[in-house]
XYZ file of C-alpha atoms in Angstrom:
501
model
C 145.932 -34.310 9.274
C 143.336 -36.973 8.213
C 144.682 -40.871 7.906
C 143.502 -43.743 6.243
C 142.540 -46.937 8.244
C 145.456 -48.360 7.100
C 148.111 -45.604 8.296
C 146.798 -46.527 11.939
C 148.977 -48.819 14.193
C 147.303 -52.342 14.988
C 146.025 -50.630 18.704
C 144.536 -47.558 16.934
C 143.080 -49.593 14.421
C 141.390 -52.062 17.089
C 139.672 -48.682 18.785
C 138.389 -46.888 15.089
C 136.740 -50.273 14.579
C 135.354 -50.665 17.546
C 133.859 -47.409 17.993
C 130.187 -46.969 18.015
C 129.750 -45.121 14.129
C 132.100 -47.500 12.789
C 130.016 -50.585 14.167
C 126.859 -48.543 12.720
C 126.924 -46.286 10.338
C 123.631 -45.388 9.615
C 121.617 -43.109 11.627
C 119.360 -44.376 14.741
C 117.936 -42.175 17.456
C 121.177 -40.596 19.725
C 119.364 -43.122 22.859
C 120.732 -46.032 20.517
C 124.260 -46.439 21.475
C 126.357 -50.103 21.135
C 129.809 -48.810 23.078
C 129.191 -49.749 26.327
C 128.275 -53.400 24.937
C 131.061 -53.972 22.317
C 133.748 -52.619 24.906
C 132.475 -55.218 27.419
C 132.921 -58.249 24.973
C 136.480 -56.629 24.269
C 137.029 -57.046 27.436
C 135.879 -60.248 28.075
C 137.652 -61.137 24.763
C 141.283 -59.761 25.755
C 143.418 -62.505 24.020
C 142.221 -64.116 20.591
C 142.154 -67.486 22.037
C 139.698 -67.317 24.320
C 136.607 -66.795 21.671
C 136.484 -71.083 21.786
C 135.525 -70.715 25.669
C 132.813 -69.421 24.910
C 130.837 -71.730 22.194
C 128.300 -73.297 22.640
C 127.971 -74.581 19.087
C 128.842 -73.127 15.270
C 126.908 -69.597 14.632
C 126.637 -70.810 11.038
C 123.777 -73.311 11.762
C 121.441 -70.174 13.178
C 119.223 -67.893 10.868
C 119.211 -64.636 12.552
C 122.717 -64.764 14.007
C 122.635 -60.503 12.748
C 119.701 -58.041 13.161
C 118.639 -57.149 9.805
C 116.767 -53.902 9.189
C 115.415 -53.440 6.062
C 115.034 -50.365 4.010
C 112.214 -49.751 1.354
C 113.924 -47.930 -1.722
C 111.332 -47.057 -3.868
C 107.988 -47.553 -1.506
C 107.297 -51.064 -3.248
C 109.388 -53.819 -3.497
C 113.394 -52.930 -3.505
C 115.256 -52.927 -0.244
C 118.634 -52.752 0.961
C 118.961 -54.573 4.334
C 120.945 -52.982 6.785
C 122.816 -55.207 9.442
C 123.753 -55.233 13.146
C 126.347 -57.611 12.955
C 126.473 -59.878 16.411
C 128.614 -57.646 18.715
C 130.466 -60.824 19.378
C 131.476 -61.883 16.289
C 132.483 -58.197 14.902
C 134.551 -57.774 18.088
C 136.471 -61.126 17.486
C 136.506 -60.237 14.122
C 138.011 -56.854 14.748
C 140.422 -58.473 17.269
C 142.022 -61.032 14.326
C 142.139 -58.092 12.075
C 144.024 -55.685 14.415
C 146.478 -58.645 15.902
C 150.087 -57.037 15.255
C 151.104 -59.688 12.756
C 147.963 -60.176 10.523
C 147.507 -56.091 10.524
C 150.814 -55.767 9.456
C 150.319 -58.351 7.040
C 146.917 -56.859 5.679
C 148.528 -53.058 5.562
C 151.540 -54.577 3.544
C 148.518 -55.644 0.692
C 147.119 -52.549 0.363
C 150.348 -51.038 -0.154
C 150.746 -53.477 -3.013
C 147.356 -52.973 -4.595
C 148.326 -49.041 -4.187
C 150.444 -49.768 -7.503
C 148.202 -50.614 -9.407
C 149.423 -48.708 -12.160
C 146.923 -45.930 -13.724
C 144.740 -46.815 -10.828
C 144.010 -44.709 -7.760
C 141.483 -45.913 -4.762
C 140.281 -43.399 -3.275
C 137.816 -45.339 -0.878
C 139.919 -46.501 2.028
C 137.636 -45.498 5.353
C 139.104 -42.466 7.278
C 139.724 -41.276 10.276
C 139.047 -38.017 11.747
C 141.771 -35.997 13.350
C 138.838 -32.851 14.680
C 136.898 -34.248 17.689
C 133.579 -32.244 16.726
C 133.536 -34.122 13.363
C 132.335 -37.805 12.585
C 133.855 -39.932 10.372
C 131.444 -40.527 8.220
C 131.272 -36.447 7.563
C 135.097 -36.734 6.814
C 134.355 -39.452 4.374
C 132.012 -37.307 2.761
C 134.262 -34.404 2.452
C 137.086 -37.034 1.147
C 134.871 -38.250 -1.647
C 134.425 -34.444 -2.413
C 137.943 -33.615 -2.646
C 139.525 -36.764 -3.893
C 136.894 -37.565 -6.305
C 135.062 -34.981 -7.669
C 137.734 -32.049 -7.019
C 139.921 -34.068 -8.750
C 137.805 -35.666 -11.566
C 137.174 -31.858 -12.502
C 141.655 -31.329 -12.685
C 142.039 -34.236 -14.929
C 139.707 -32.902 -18.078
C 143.036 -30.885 -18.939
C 144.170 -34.436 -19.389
C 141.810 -35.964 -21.087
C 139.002 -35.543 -23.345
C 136.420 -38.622 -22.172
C 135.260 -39.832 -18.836
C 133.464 -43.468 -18.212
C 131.332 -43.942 -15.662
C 130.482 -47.378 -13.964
C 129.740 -48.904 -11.097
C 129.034 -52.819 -9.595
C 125.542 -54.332 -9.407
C 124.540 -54.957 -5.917
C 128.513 -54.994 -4.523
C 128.523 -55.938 -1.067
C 125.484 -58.369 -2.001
C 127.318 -60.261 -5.056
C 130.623 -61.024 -2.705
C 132.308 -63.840 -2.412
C 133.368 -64.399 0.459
C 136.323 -67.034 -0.592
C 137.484 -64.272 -2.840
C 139.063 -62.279 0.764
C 141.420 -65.061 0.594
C 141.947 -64.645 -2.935
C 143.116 -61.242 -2.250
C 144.736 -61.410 0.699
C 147.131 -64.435 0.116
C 146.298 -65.739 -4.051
C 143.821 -68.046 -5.166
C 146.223 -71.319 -5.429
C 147.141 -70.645 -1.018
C 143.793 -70.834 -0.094
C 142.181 -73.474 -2.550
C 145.635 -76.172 -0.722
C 143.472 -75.220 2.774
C 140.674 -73.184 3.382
C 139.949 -74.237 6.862
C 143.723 -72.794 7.616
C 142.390 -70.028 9.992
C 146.099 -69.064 10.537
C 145.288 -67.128 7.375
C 143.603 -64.105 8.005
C 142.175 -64.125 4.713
C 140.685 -67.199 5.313
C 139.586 -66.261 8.851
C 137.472 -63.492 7.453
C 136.153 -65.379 5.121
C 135.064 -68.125 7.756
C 133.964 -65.698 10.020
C 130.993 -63.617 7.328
C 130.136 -67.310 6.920
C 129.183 -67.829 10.558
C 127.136 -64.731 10.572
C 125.143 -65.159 7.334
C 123.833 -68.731 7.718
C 126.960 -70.545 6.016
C 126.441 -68.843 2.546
C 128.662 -67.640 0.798
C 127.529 -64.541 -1.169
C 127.433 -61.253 0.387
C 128.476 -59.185 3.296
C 126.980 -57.043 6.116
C 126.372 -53.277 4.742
C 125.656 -50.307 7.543
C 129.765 -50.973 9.000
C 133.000 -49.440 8.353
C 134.706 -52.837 8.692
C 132.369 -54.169 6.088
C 133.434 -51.323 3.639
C 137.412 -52.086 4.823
C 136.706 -55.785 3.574
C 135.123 -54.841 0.669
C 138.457 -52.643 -0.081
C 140.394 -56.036 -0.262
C 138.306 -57.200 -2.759
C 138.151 -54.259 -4.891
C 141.932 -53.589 -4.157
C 142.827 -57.072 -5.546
C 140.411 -56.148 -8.821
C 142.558 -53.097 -9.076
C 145.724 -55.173 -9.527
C 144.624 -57.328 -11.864
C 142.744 -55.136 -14.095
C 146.190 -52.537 -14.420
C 148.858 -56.131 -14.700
C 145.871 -57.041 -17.569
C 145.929 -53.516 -18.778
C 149.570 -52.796 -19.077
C 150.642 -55.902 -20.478
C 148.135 -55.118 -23.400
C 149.618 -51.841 -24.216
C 150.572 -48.401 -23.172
C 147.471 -46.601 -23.826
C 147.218 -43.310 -21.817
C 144.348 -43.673 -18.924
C 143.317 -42.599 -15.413
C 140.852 -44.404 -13.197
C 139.446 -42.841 -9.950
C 137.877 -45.728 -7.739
C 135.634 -45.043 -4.886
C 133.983 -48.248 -3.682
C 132.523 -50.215 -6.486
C 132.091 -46.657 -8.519
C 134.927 -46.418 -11.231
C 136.049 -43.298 -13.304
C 137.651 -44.170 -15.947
C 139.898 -41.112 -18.332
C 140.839 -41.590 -21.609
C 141.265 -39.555 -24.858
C 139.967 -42.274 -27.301
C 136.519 -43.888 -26.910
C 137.788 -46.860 -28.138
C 140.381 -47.226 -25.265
C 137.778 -46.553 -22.473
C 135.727 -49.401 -24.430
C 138.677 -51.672 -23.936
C 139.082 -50.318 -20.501
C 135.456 -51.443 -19.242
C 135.945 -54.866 -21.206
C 138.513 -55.459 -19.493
C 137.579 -54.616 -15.855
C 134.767 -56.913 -16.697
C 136.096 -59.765 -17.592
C 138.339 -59.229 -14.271
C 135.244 -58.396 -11.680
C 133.227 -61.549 -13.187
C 136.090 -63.826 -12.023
C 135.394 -62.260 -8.384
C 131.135 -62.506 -9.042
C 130.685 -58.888 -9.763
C 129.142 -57.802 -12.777
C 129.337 -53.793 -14.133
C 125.872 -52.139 -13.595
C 124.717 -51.370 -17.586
C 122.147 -48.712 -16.437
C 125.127 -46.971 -14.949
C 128.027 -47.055 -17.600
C 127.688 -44.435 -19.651
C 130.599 -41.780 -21.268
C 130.591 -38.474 -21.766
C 133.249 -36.008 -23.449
C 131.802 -33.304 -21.269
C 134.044 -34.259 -18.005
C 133.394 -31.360 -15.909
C 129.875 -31.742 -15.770
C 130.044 -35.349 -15.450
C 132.281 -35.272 -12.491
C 129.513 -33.572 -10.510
C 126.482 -35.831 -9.886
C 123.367 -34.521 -11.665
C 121.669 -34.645 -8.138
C 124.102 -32.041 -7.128
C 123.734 -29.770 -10.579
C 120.158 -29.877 -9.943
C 120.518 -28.453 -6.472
C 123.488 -25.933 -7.226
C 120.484 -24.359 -9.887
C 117.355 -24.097 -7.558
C 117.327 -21.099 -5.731
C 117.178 -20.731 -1.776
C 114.717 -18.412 -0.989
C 110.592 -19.026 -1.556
C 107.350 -17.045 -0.935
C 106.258 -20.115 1.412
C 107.223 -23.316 3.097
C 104.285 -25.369 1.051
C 106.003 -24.168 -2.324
C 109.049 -24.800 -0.801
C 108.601 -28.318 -0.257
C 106.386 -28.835 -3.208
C 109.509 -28.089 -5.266
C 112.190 -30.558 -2.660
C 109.210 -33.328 -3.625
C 109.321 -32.559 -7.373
C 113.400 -32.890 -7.132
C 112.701 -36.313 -5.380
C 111.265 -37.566 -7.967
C 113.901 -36.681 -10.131
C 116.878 -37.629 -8.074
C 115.320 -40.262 -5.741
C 117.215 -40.980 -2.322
C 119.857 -38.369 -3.279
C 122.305 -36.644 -1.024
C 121.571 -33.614 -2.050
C 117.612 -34.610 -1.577
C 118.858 -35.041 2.071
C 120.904 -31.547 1.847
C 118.183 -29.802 0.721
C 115.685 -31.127 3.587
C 118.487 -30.193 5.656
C 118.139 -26.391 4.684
C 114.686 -26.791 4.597
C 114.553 -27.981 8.701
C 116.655 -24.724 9.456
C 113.978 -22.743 7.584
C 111.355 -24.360 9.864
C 113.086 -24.592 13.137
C 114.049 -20.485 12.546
C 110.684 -19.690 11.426
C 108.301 -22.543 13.889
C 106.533 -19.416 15.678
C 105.218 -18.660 12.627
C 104.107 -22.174 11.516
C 101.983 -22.183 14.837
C 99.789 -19.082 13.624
C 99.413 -20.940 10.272
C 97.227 -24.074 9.328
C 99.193 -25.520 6.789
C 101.495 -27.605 9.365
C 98.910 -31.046 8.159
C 99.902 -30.247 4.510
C 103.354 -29.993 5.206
C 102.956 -33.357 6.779
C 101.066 -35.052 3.951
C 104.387 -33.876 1.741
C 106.589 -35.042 4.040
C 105.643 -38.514 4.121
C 105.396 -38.512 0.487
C 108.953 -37.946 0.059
C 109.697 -40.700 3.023
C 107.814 -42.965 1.013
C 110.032 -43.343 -1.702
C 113.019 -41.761 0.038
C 113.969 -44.165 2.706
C 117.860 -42.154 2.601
C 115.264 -38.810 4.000
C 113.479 -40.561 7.265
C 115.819 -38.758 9.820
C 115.564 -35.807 8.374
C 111.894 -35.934 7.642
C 110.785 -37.230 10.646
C 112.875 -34.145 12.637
C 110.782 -31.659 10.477
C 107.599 -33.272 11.554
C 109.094 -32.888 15.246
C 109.012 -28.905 14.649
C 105.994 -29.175 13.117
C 103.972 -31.020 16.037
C 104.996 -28.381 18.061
C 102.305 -26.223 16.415
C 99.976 -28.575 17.147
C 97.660 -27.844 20.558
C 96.544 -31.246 21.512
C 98.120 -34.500 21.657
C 94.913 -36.317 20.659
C 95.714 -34.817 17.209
C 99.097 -35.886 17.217
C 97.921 -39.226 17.524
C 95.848 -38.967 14.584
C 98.222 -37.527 12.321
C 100.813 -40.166 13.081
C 98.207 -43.041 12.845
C 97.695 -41.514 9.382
C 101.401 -41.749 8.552
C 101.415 -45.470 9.488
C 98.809 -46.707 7.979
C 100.320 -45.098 5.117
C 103.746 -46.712 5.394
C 101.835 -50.330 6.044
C 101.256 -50.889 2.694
C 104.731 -51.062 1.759
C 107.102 -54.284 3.008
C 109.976 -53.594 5.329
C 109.713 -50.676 6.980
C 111.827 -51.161 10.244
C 114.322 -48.160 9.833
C 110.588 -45.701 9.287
C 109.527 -46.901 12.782
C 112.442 -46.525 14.427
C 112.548 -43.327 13.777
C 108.368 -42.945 14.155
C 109.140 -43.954 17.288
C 111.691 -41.600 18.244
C 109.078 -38.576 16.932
C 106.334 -40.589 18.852
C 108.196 -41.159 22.419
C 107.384 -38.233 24.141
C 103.532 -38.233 22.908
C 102.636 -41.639 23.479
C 104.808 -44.578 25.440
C 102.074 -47.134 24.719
C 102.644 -46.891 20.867
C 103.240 -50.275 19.392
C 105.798 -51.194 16.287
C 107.263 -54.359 15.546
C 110.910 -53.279 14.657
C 113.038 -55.475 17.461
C 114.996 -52.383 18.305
C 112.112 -50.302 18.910
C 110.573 -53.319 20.860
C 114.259 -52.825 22.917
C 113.217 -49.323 23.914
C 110.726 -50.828 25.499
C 111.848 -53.906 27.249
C 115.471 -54.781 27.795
C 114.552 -58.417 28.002
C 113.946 -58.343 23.781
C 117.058 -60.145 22.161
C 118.174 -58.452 18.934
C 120.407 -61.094 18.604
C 120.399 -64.947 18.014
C 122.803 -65.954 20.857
C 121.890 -69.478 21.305
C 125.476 -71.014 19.727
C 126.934 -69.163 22.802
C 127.354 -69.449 26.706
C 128.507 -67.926 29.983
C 129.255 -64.527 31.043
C 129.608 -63.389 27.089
C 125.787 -64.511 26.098
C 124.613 -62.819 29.383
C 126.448 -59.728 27.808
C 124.886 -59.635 24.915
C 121.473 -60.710 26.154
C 121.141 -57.818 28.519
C 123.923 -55.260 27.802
C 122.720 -51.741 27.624
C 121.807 -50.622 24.283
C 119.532 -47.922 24.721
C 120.534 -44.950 27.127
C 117.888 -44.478 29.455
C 119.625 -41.233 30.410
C 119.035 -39.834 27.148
C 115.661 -41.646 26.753
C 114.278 -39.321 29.810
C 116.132 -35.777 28.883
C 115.323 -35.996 25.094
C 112.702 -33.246 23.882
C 110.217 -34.091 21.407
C 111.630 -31.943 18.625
C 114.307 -33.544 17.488
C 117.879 -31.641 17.254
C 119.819 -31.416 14.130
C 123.102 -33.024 15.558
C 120.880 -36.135 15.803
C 120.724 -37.049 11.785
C 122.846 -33.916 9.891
C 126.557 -35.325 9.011
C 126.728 -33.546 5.613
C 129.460 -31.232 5.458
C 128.471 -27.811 3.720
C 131.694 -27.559 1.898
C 130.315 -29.766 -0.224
C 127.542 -28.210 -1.741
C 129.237 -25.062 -1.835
């Protein structure tokens, strides 16, 4: 059976967070892999106490304490920067966390925001009890079942859904507000340098790895999104205490992250409703997203994302794979950076990989190309997928000489954009077997390269732990050699079909 996070004991919590997909969730090439380092700083880190030994100076007085890599959203000027938090600081971080007495401490609040009357979170990170299947995939099939499945139940309940979400969430946090929810706003404003607080701790601690500011959080972690649940959990409380001390109006709200669902039979209600949760998020520094609150007395169509609708309507066979993927472009422009953009490129590399004999006789691979990196363009959610077509697709190409000027094509495309470092990582993974000599500028893809290339600011530390994280293995030359140049499908595909069924 699948648990929460917060159902684990203190040791099996220590070990989920410490695992490689919870330290980064977002895909990289399978010869990325950060377990072998972040157990090696557990070690070195056994007992709490002996982090101190090892400072050479406060982490909060360096820039580029994390590896940022940033994401294009829309092929101009929006990005969402994706971090590699310093393995040193997440694995004393996870240590505090999972210590017996501030785990117990921290499950004991969630049980408390748990009754939050009319209120259900539905977000807290799980853990998967099959072996073959990630995490994240059970997330995914969570938010399918917990969310939607049950969005759909409750129009027999009620005759108007709300829809809303936060601006920017993990960006607008602040990071004093942990505290807030962990132990109340009056305990931490008497001392927040008490570190004995673990709410204060954490707080401290995303401090120290984000240049002493103190708005936002890492994204691209699990135990980033577990943080953000303490936050959210606290808004929870006070928005149903606000709520029902008002009056005993009849609601529902399904919470998954910073997305709310809010049921009510009387538009006036849910306009209450969103007032209120509001006024409660401002006094935390969120603010409700106004593009994205809308109602809707249709509830069973609104519980399904239009990106999914979309894709439940197109149909699943076509005369060719140019049509084909003319009409997965048209539905990215519709439903930009969608998952079920991503599902649909998913069927669409099964089509190819089946069918790549066929593609070799043809001479429409360059077009399929061309469309390709239109849809990366604007797409940045689509790169692993779109760069593993392309794999399939060089296959039908005789010489490497024209390889290399297809994918010189591709980047000088991408270079007129700003921050593209998650497109050349994965460039370089379709490029690796072609061409060794091919130059990007992405750190981690420098890495590949040269083991000697820091990712990390480490200069605030000394002794055997910077040496660890200076030169611990981060790329598995193992894999490196053995990979093919077509890239598999268990490399990037974590959507779970049940889904879009």
């Amino acid at each position: 059976m699948t648990k929460t996070v917060i159902e684990l004991s203190p040791n099996e919590a220590r070990k989920f967070f410490l695992k490689q997909e919870s330290y980064c969730k977002f895909d990289l090439p399978q010869y990325f892999n950060f377990s072998n380092l972040l157990y090696g700083i557990d070690n070195l880190l056994q007992n709490i106490s002996n982090f101190g030994s090892y400072l050479n100076g406060n982490p909060k007085y360096y820039e580029h304490v994390n590896h940022i890599i940033l994401g294009n959203k829309d092929g101009k000027y929006a990005w969402r920067p994706l971090q590699l938090i310093h393995p040193a600081i997440y694995v004393n971080l996870v240590h505090n966390i999972t210590k017996e007495e501030n785990w117990n401490y921290i499950k004991n609040k969630f049980r408390e925001f748990a009754k939050s009357e009319g209120i259900k979170c539905l977000s807290i990170p799980v853990v998967s009890d099959n072996k073959k299947r990630r995490d994240k995939a059970e997330q995914i099939s969570t938010w399918w079942k917990k969310v939607e499945q049950e969005s759909i139940k409750l129009s027999l309940d009620y005759d108007y859904i709300f829809n809303t979400d936060i601006t920017d969430c993990y960006g607008s946090v602040y990071t004093h507000s942990i505290g807030w929810a962990l132990h109340g706003r009056e305990e931490c404003k008497k001392d927040q340098r008490n570190l004995k607080l673990i709410g204060n701790f954490i707080d401290t601690t995303l401090r120290g790895m984000n240049y002493g500011q103190t708005n936002g959080i890492p994204q691209g972690n699990v135990l980033s999104d577990f943080i953000a649940e303490m936050i959210l959990g606290y808004a929870d409380r006070l928005l149903s205490d606000d709520l029902n001390k008002k009056s005993s109006d009849n609601y529902c709200i399904l919470r998954y992250r910073d997305d709310y669902r809010i049921f009510v039979n009387n538009l006036q209600v849910g306009e209450k409703i969103l007032k209120t949760l509001s006024e409660k998020l401002f006094i935390l520094n969120f603010k409700l997203n106004p593009d994205k609150t809308i109602s809707d007395n249709d509830i069973i169509l609104s519980s399904i994302k239009k990106d999914k609708m979309a894709w439940l309507e197109l149909k699943d066979s076509y005369s060719n794979f140019q049509k084909e993927l003319l009409i997965i472009y048209k539905f990215s422009k519709l439903y930009p950076n969608s998952g079920s953009l991503v599902r649909l490129l998913n069927n669409f590399y099964d089509k190819v990989e089946k069918n790549s004999k066929n593609l070799k006789r043809g001479g429409d691979v360059e077009i399929l190309i061309s469309i390709l990196t239109g849809i990366m363009h604007e797409n940045p959610r689509t790169i692993p997928v779109c760069v593993a077509i392309m794999s399939i697709l060089f296959e039908g190409i005789p010489k490497n000489k024209n390889k290399k000027e297809l994918i010189e094509k591709i980047r000088k495309k991408f270079q007129k954009i700003p921050n593209i470092g998650l497109l050349e990582i994965w460039l370089q993974r379709l490029t690796y077997k072609i061409d060794t000599n091919i130059e990007y500028d992405e750190k981690l893809c420098k890495r590949v390269k040269d083991n000697s290339v820091k990712i990390w600011d480490s200069k605030w530390l000394k002794g055997s732990l910077k040496d660890t994280i200076d030169t611990g293995e981060i790329v598995k030359e193992e894999k490196l050699g053995k990979m093919s140049e077509t890239i598999s499908k268990n490399e990037f595909d974590i959507f779970e079909k049940e889904y879009f069924m």
